[in-house]
Amino acid sequence: MPKHILVAVAWPYANGPRHIGHVAGFGVPSDIFARYHRLKGNYVLMVSGTDEHGTPITIAADNEGLTPRQVVDRYNQVIGDDLYNLGLSYDTFTRTTTLNHYQVTQDVFRTLYEKGYIIRQETMGAFSATTGRTLPDRYIEGTCPICGYHEARGDQCDNCGHQLDPADLLNPRSKIDGQPPVFRETEHFFLDLPAFAERLRQWINKQEHWRPNVRSFSLNFIKELKPRPITRDLDWGVPIPLPEYEQRDDKRIYVWFDAVIGYLSASIEWANNRGTPEAWRDWWQNRQAQHFYFMGKDNIVFHTVIWPSQLMGVFSDGQYAGSAIGAFAEIPLQLPYNVVSSEFLTMEGKKFSSSRGVVIYVNDFLSRYDPDPLRYFLTIAGPENQDTDFTWSEFVRRNNDELVATWGNLVNRTLTNVYKNFAAVPTPGPLQPNDEALLAEVEGGFASCGELLEAARFKAALTETMRLAAQVNTYLSDQEPWKVLKQDRERGATIWYVALRCVANLRILLTPFLPFSCQQLHEYLGYEGYLAGPLNFQAYTEAHGMSHRVLTGDYESWVGTWAIADLPVGQALREPKPLFKKLDERVVAEELARMEEGRK
RNA sequence: GUCGGGGUAGCUCAGUGGUAGAGCAAACGGCUCAUAAUCGUUAGGUCGCGGGUUCAAAUCCCGCCUCCGACACCA
């Protein structure tokens, strides 16, 4: 019985290009997971988009002499291209500046407001003296009133570690233009998190399948919940859908409140775009559906506390959830089933830092290297359980000694031998026990690797699959078919047949991790169609006349399935070429020099 | 300051009560079909330090050293 699986992927922030640490955390793992479930025959809906509101966008715009709209248009394009080039198979990768997203966000806000979960409160806010915009705490610096440190931030002193209120700073000034901030009373809307505390506690307590750190961190976090402000004094964001605010352009919904709503709005957009406007309910108003969220560890509370509160608050009400009829009627919006958070990737032992030049952007990386080696590295050596380090020398080594040597070479030696000697899948003679044993072990990968993938243990899953590839190399070394073929053509053909069948199965087992090279292999083996793909961009124009680009794909046309591969005897092979390139050791020095150059 | 995470073979990392693991690097050997790729064997660790619980601890508890992260109006 196929399951409905929502793969909800963190929304990359559109204030600049994304580096490989970002895609290591949310992108590659979520795509492996989605591709696996599609191959299994489950109904996968994978959604995300660029997150385009908030103060950093307006600052980036000021710095570059552009409007916020121009900034997000540029980086939506860049980031979308990156994800496409990495083969991240979103059903819908959209953006938060669509009309649809504004409408869904406003509906959630209005529904929560009408149900009493959003309250108004006057607060003291800091504003830029020059632009009049909200000045977030971290953009204010001054002298720490406790230790006298001169560069304390508004929210915390980095020297003595005390938490601060920006109003306490001595000589406060804006980090953006150096001017002292203006403090004044301002009304804001607050999400009443304490109203959800007990429901959250009970719900999180039951989630024993979550990674332990996610669960305990969240349980700890909800011990002291306060109402959380969800609006900002800013002219860039989703307007507040109340009569007295709708025409004002100085107060908007806080970027985090609307960004998580993107998971829902993108699902609704997906359904509209494909002409089945109710189809999103199969995932959102279906108690059997499972929702998996992928993000970096810095985002955990937004996905385990704040977003679930919003969902609990809306429940089955509002313009969208409340309009359900038939089987979907009065079914509450589904809460996360699992929240898969990753740790952080570092770069040559340091934190990624665009300003300090300690960075490699995805588009820069892919201009010189192929996507599959990057996907391989980020899976086998990525920050799944703890922070891990990206180094160029380790990347070259993993590529040359593991990906190329173990898997690439197995494919290449098998295909070139079979192509040269038979040009097609050879007819085997009777299989011997060691032939059967190898096939059984490799075919067992569908169960062993599949189990690991379902548990979101990507590193272990890939390790297991690579172990199987190494087993086939061992088999070939033992059997020496290139020798046997000279004396006993039938036995030689049998050995190559067995190896080829293993390769055909590994082609499927590795597809979630290495979609591009597995497609290539699929074709060399003489199969037709898309093993898993293709991705494409579609432009959609909304009611207000503006159009935007969506990354999507024709995944229903896939011919791959997560099951023992059928390899018809006599199927003609295509002339093979190596799947991967071996990298020269010199690229390590070149890339380090390039990074050094960027730091100047 | 509070909370949390890490410290396991030369390197990068698995491993949450039962004789210490993988990959790479190293040494030796086999093969030479294949992108000088592959296969085998060997060597290599008092699992940060000290104490405790247990028949049994890398794994649970306490203390310490050390590195890192989070601490909510940055996303």
GROMACS .gro file of C-alpha atoms in nm, chain A residues 144-473:
model
  330
  144CYS     CA    1   2.852   4.611   2.743
  145PRO     CA    2   2.707   4.751   3.068
  146ILE     CA    3   2.843   4.451   3.258
  147CYS     CA    4   3.200   4.405   3.142
  148GLY     CA    5   3.267   4.720   2.944
  149TYR     CA    6   3.344   4.535   2.619
  150HIS     CA    7   3.310   4.787   2.336
  151GLU     CA    8   3.169   4.563   2.066
  152ALA     CA    9   2.887   4.389   2.248
  153ARG     CA   10   2.590   4.295   2.029
  154GLY     CA   11   2.241   4.406   2.117
  155ASP     CA   12   2.132   4.056   2.215
  156GLN     CA   13   2.447   3.923   2.374
  157CYS     CA   14   2.796   4.026   2.477
  158ASP     CA   15   3.051   3.806   2.301
  159ASN     CA   16   3.308   3.892   2.564
  160CYS     CA   17   3.131   3.807   2.890
  161GLY     CA   18   2.849   3.600   2.740
  162HIS     CA   19   2.567   3.778   2.920
  163GLN     CA   20   2.237   3.821   2.745
  164LEU     CA   21   2.152   4.183   2.693
  165ASP     CA   22   1.869   4.410   2.593
  166PRO     CA   23   1.975   4.663   2.330
  167ALA     CA   24   1.833   4.943   2.542
  168ASP     CA   25   2.091   4.860   2.812
  169LEU     CA   26   2.394   4.911   2.587
  170LEU     CA   27   2.607   5.217   2.651
  171ASN     CA   28   2.663   5.423   2.336
  172PRO     CA   29   2.443   5.201   2.118
  173ARG     CA   30   2.493   5.232   1.745
  174SER     CA   31   2.371   5.061   1.431
  175LYS     CA   32   2.613   4.815   1.280
  176ILE     CA   33   2.481   4.912   0.940
  177ASP     CA   34   2.549   5.286   0.936
  178GLY     CA   35   2.695   5.365   1.279
  179GLN     CA   36   2.407   5.591   1.381
  180PRO     CA   37   2.254   5.558   1.729
  181PRO     CA   38   1.921   5.372   1.709
  182VAL     CA   39   1.593   5.535   1.803
  183PHE     CA   40   1.386   5.354   2.065
  184ARG     CA   41   1.010   5.389   2.063
  185GLU     CA   42   0.688   5.207   2.151
  186THR     CA   43   0.535   5.002   1.873
  187GLU     CA   44   0.248   4.756   1.854
  188HIS     CA   45   0.322   4.403   1.753
  189PHE     CA   46   0.139   4.075   1.712
  190PHE     CA   47   0.248   3.777   1.919
  191LEU     CA   48   0.189   3.409   1.866
  192ASP     CA   49   0.059   3.277   2.197
  193LEU     CA   50   0.298   2.985   2.231
  194PRO     CA   51   0.209   2.915   2.597
  195ALA     CA   52  -0.141   2.825   2.476
  196PHE     CA   53   0.016   2.529   2.296
  197ALA     CA   54   0.267   2.428   2.562
  198GLU     CA   55   0.079   2.130   2.701
  199ARG     CA   56  -0.023   1.995   2.359
  200LEU     CA   57   0.334   2.037   2.237
  201ARG     CA   58   0.472   1.856   2.539
  202GLN     CA   59   0.242   1.559   2.495
  203TRP     CA   60   0.300   1.544   2.122
  204ILE     CA   61   0.681   1.570   2.135
  205ASN     CA   62   0.694   1.317   2.417
  206LYS     CA   63   0.538   1.057   2.189
  207GLN     CA   64   0.789   1.113   1.905
  208GLU     CA   65   1.029   0.845   2.015
  209HIS     CA   66   1.152   0.787   1.661
  210TRP     CA   67   1.302   1.138   1.644
  211ARG     CA   68   1.675   1.175   1.670
  212PRO     CA   69   1.739   1.205   2.045
  213ASN     CA   70   1.898   1.548   2.028
  214VAL     CA   71   1.602   1.690   1.837
  215ARG     CA   72   1.352   1.552   2.086
  216SER     CA   73   1.533   1.645   2.406
  217PHE     CA   74   1.625   1.989   2.277
  218SER     CA   75   1.262   2.057   2.188
  219LEU     CA   76   1.126   1.927   2.518
  220ASN     CA   77   1.372   2.147   2.698
  221PHE     CA   78   1.281   2.447   2.485
  222ILE     CA   79   0.909   2.430   2.564
  223LYS     CA   80   0.962   2.440   2.938
  224GLU     CA   81   0.971   2.817   2.923
  225LEU     CA   82   0.756   2.941   2.640
  226LYS     CA   83   0.668   3.305   2.600
  227PRO     CA   84   0.444   3.467   2.340
  228ARG     CA   85   0.662   3.528   2.039
  229PRO     CA   86   0.640   3.840   1.822
  230ILE     CA   87   0.548   3.753   1.463
  231THR     CA   88   0.548   4.098   1.306
  232ARG     CA   89   0.823   4.348   1.235
  233ASP     CA   90   0.842   4.717   1.153
  234LEU     CA   91   0.955   4.669   0.800
  235ASP     CA   92   0.822   4.740   0.453
  236TRP     CA   93   0.937   4.408   0.307
  237GLY     CA   94   0.721   4.108   0.390
  238VAL     CA   95   0.369   3.971   0.383
  239PRO     CA   96   0.118   4.242   0.482
  240ILE     CA   97  -0.083   4.194   0.802
  241PRO     CA   98  -0.436   4.095   0.691
  242LEU     CA   99  -0.629   4.323   0.925
  243PRO     CA  100  -0.816   4.631   0.802
  244GLU     CA  101  -0.609   4.882   0.997
  245TYR     CA  102  -0.281   4.742   0.870
  246GLU     CA  103  -0.354   4.627   0.518
  247GLN     CA  104  -0.281   4.964   0.360
  248ARG     CA  105   0.018   5.049   0.578
  249ASP     CA  106   0.362   4.966   0.455
  250ASP     CA  107   0.557   4.998   0.780
  251LYS     CA  108   0.463   4.672   0.949
  252ARG     CA  109   0.478   4.322   0.805
  253ILE     CA  110   0.461   3.957   0.909
  254TYR     CA  111   0.792   3.827   1.041
  255VAL     CA  112   0.989   3.625   0.789
  256TRP     CA  113   1.004   3.313   1.002
  257PHE     CA  114   0.631   3.303   1.051
  258ASP     CA  115   0.573   3.301   0.677
  259ALA     CA  116   0.871   3.086   0.577
  260VAL     CA  117   0.743   2.772   0.749
  261ILE     CA  118   0.397   2.832   0.606
  262GLY     CA  119   0.574   2.784   0.274
  263TYR     CA  120   0.557   2.409   0.322
  264LEU     CA  121   0.180   2.432   0.308
  265SER     CA  122   0.155   2.707   0.044
  266ALA     CA  123   0.400   2.529  -0.187
  267SER     CA  124   0.193   2.211  -0.159
  268ILE     CA  125  -0.117   2.410  -0.251
  269GLU     CA  126   0.071   2.573  -0.539
  270TRP     CA  127   0.182   2.232  -0.664
  271ALA     CA  128  -0.177   2.112  -0.669
  272ASN     CA  129  -0.294   2.424  -0.854
  273ASN     CA  130  -0.011   2.413  -1.106
  274ARG     CA  131  -0.094   2.061  -1.212
  275GLY     CA  132  -0.464   2.134  -1.241
  276THR     CA  133  -0.579   1.929  -0.940
  277PRO     CA  134  -0.638   2.203  -0.683
  278GLU     CA  135  -0.756   1.971  -0.406
  279ALA     CA  136  -0.468   1.723  -0.438
  280TRP     CA  137  -0.256   1.881  -0.162
  281ARG     CA  138  -0.505   1.749   0.093
  282ASP     CA  139  -0.387   1.393   0.024
  283TRP     CA  140  -0.077   1.491   0.219
  284TRP     CA  141  -0.204   1.759   0.456
  285GLN     CA  142  -0.546   1.634   0.558
  286ASN     CA  143  -0.471   1.263   0.559
  287ARG     CA  144  -0.394   1.100   0.891
  288GLN     CA  145  -0.192   0.828   0.718
  289ALA     CA  146   0.043   1.075   0.550
  290GLN     CA  147   0.391   1.111   0.694
  291HIS     CA  148   0.571   1.445   0.691
  292PHE     CA  149   0.951   1.457   0.701
  293TYR     CA  150   1.130   1.789   0.750
  294PHE     CA  151   1.496   1.837   0.660
  295MET     CA  152   1.707   2.125   0.792
  296GLY     CA  153   2.022   2.230   0.974
  297LYS     CA  154   2.039   2.213   1.352
  298ASP     CA  155   1.992   2.589   1.387
  299ASN     CA  156   1.634   2.551   1.267
  300ILE     CA  157   1.507   2.280   1.497
  301VAL     CA  158   1.273   2.484   1.717
  302PHE     CA  159   1.102   2.643   1.422
  303HIS     CA  160   1.004   2.296   1.303
  304THR     CA  161   0.935   2.120   1.632
  305VAL     CA  162   0.769   2.403   1.824
  306ILE     CA  163   0.666   2.710   1.628
  307TRP     CA  164   0.540   2.555   1.305
  308PRO     CA  165   0.357   2.276   1.491
  309SER     CA  166   0.193   2.545   1.705
  310GLN     CA  167   0.075   2.722   1.393
  311LEU     CA  168  -0.062   2.395   1.256
  312MET     CA  169  -0.232   2.303   1.583
  313GLY     CA  170  -0.382   2.650   1.596
  314VAL     CA  171  -0.524   2.640   1.244
  315PHE     CA  172  -0.632   2.278   1.297
  316SER     CA  173  -0.906   2.227   1.037
  317ASP     CA  174  -1.014   2.588   1.003
  318GLY     CA  175  -0.955   2.882   0.772
  319GLN     CA  176  -1.004   2.939   0.403
  320TYR     CA  177  -0.788   2.645   0.295
  321ALA     CA  178  -0.805   2.369   0.559
  322GLY     CA  179  -1.164   2.462   0.641
  323SER     CA  180  -1.293   2.428   0.286
  324ALA     CA  181  -1.235   2.054   0.273
  325ILE     CA  182  -1.528   1.833   0.179
  326GLY     CA  183  -1.583   1.460   0.171
  327ALA     CA  184  -1.312   1.244   0.322
  328PHE     CA  185  -1.096   1.545   0.399
  329ALA     CA  186  -1.359   1.742   0.589
  330GLU     CA  187  -1.257   1.854   0.937
  331ILE     CA  188  -0.930   1.661   0.924
  332PRO     CA  189  -0.666   1.873   1.100
  333LEU     CA  190  -0.352   1.976   0.917
  334GLN     CA  191  -0.089   1.710   0.978
  335LEU     CA  192   0.202   1.766   1.214
  336PRO     CA  193   0.562   1.664   1.136
  337TYR     CA  194   0.623   1.291   1.156
  338ASN     CA  195   0.997   1.335   1.176
  339VAL     CA  196   1.229   1.632   1.193
  340VAL     CA  197   1.563   1.532   1.049
  341SER     CA  198   1.819   1.792   1.139
  342SER     CA  199   2.178   1.786   1.029
  343GLU     CA  200   2.483   1.928   1.199
  344PHE     CA  201   2.716   2.176   1.026
  345LEU     CA  202   2.982   2.137   0.762
  346THR     CA  203   3.303   2.330   0.810
  347MET     CA  204   3.547   2.432   0.538
  348GLU     CA  205   3.913   2.340   0.580
  349GLY     CA  206   3.866   2.340   0.956
  350LYS     CA  207   3.690   2.678   0.974
  351LYS     CA  208   3.332   2.795   0.979
  352PHE     CA  209   3.198   2.891   0.638
  353SER     CA  210   3.214   3.268   0.606
  354SER     CA  211   3.128   3.455   0.289
  355SER     CA  212   3.274   3.778   0.423
  356ARG     CA  213   3.602   3.613   0.517
  357GLY     CA  214   3.622   3.417   0.192
  358VAL     CA  215   3.611   3.079   0.366
  359VAL     CA  216   3.356   2.942   0.126
  360ILE     CA  217   3.288   2.743  -0.188
  361TYR     CA  218   2.958   2.823  -0.353
  362VAL     CA  219   2.755   2.551  -0.519
  363ASN     CA  220   2.765   2.715  -0.862
  364ASP     CA  221   3.140   2.770  -0.839
  365PHE     CA  222   3.191   2.408  -0.736
  366LEU     CA  223   2.974   2.271  -1.016
  367SER     CA  224   3.150   2.484  -1.275
  368ARG     CA  225   3.459   2.266  -1.226
  369TYR     CA  226   3.331   1.935  -1.085
  370ASP     CA  227   3.038   1.703  -1.148
  371PRO     CA  228   2.737   1.688  -0.918
  372ASP     CA  229   2.760   1.318  -0.829
  373PRO     CA  230   3.106   1.336  -0.668
  374LEU     CA  231   2.980   1.625  -0.457
  375ARG     CA  232   2.666   1.434  -0.362
  376TYR     CA  233   2.884   1.134  -0.279
  377PHE     CA  234   3.111   1.336  -0.054
  378LEU     CA  235   2.832   1.520   0.122
  379THR     CA  236   2.661   1.188   0.196
  380ILE     CA  237   2.954   0.970   0.299
  381ALA     CA  238   3.137   1.245   0.486
  382GLY     CA  239   2.859   1.492   0.556
  383PRO     CA  240   2.740   1.635   0.888
  384GLU     CA  241   2.470   1.377   0.951
  385ASN     CA  242   2.542   1.314   1.320
  386GLN     CA  243   2.810   1.563   1.405
  387ASP     CA  244   2.992   1.854   1.251
  388THR     CA  245   3.227   1.735   0.978
  389ASP     CA  246   3.494   1.906   0.777
  390PHE     CA  247   3.514   1.958   0.403
  391THR     CA  248   3.870   1.970   0.276
  392TRP     CA  249   3.980   1.965  -0.084
  393SER     CA  250   4.230   1.688  -0.019
  394GLU     CA  251   3.961   1.471   0.137
  395PHE     CA  252   3.727   1.546  -0.152
  396VAL     CA  253   3.990   1.441  -0.405
  397ARG     CA  254   4.070   1.129  -0.206
  398ARG     CA  255   3.708   1.024  -0.163
  399ASN     CA  256   3.651   1.081  -0.533
  400ASN     CA  257   3.961   0.896  -0.653
  401ASP     CA  258   4.000   0.616  -0.400
  402GLU     CA  259   3.636   0.538  -0.330
  403LEU     CA  260   3.394   0.660  -0.594
  404VAL     CA  261   3.621   0.607  -0.896
  405ALA     CA  262   3.823   0.312  -0.768
  406THR     CA  263   3.552   0.097  -0.612
  407TRP     CA  264   3.232   0.174  -0.797
  408GLY     CA  265   3.344   0.352  -1.115
  409ASN     CA  266   3.604   0.091  -1.185
  410LEU     CA  267   3.368  -0.198  -1.120
  411VAL     CA  268   3.128  -0.054  -1.374
  412ASN     CA  269   3.400   0.022  -1.621
  413ARG     CA  270   3.577  -0.314  -1.608
  414THR     CA  271   3.246  -0.502  -1.631
  415LEU     CA  272   3.098  -0.298  -1.913
  416THR     CA  273   3.411  -0.279  -2.126
  417ASN     CA  274   3.469  -0.654  -2.099
  418VAL     CA  275   3.112  -0.747  -2.176
  419TYR     CA  276   3.082  -0.493  -2.455
  420LYS     CA  277   3.408  -0.609  -2.612
  421ASN     CA  278   3.332  -0.981  -2.589
  422PHE     CA  279   2.956  -1.003  -2.631
  423ALA     CA  280   2.818  -0.654  -2.716
  424ALA     CA  281   2.503  -0.761  -2.532
  425VAL     CA  282   2.394  -0.925  -2.208
  426PRO     CA  283   2.556  -1.271  -2.240
  427THR     CA  284   2.364  -1.597  -2.208
  428PRO     CA  285   2.468  -1.761  -1.880
  429GLY     CA  286   2.521  -2.128  -1.819
  430PRO     CA  287   2.416  -2.292  -1.491
  431LEU     CA  288   2.487  -2.072  -1.186
  432GLN     CA  289   2.726  -2.207  -0.925
  433PRO     CA  290   2.677  -2.160  -0.549
  434ASN     CA  291   2.922  -1.869  -0.534
  435ASP     CA  292   2.736  -1.698  -0.820
  436GLU     CA  293   2.408  -1.741  -0.635
  437ALA     CA  294   2.565  -1.621  -0.310
  438LEU     CA  295   2.692  -1.299  -0.464
  439LEU     CA  296   2.361  -1.224  -0.634
  440ALA     CA  297   2.176  -1.289  -0.309
  441GLU     CA  298   2.406  -1.056  -0.120
  442VAL     CA  299   2.376  -0.770  -0.369
  443GLU     CA  300   2.002  -0.816  -0.407
  444GLY     CA  301   1.976  -0.813  -0.028
  445GLY     CA  302   2.079  -0.450  -0.058
  446PHE     CA  303   1.722  -0.355  -0.143
  447ALA     CA  304   1.625  -0.458   0.209
  448SER     CA  305   1.938  -0.357   0.402
  449CYS     CA  306   2.000  -0.026   0.228
  450GLY     CA  307   1.627   0.048   0.216
  451GLU     CA  308   1.588   0.006   0.589
  452LEU     CA  309   1.872   0.247   0.654
  453LEU     CA  310   1.730   0.502   0.411
  454GLU     CA  311   1.389   0.489   0.575
  455ALA     CA  312   1.556   0.565   0.907
  456ALA     CA  313   1.731   0.862   0.742
  457ARG     CA  314   2.070   0.698   0.804
  458PHE     CA  315   2.219   0.808   0.475
  459LYS     CA  316   2.583   0.762   0.560
  460ALA     CA  317   2.530   0.402   0.671
  461ALA     CA  318   2.310   0.332   0.367
  462LEU     CA  319   2.574   0.450   0.123
  463THR     CA  320   2.850   0.266   0.310
  464GLU     CA  321   2.647  -0.053   0.286
  465THR     CA  322   2.594  -0.009  -0.087
  466MET     CA  323   2.962   0.061  -0.148
  467ARG     CA  324   3.045  -0.253   0.048
  468LEU     CA  325   2.830  -0.451  -0.196
  469ALA     CA  326   3.015  -0.298  -0.490
  470ALA     CA  327   3.344  -0.404  -0.332
  471GLN     CA  328   3.206  -0.757  -0.298
  472VAL     CA  329   3.156  -0.772  -0.673
  473ASN     CA  330   3.516  -0.662  -0.727
   0.00000   0.00000   0.00000
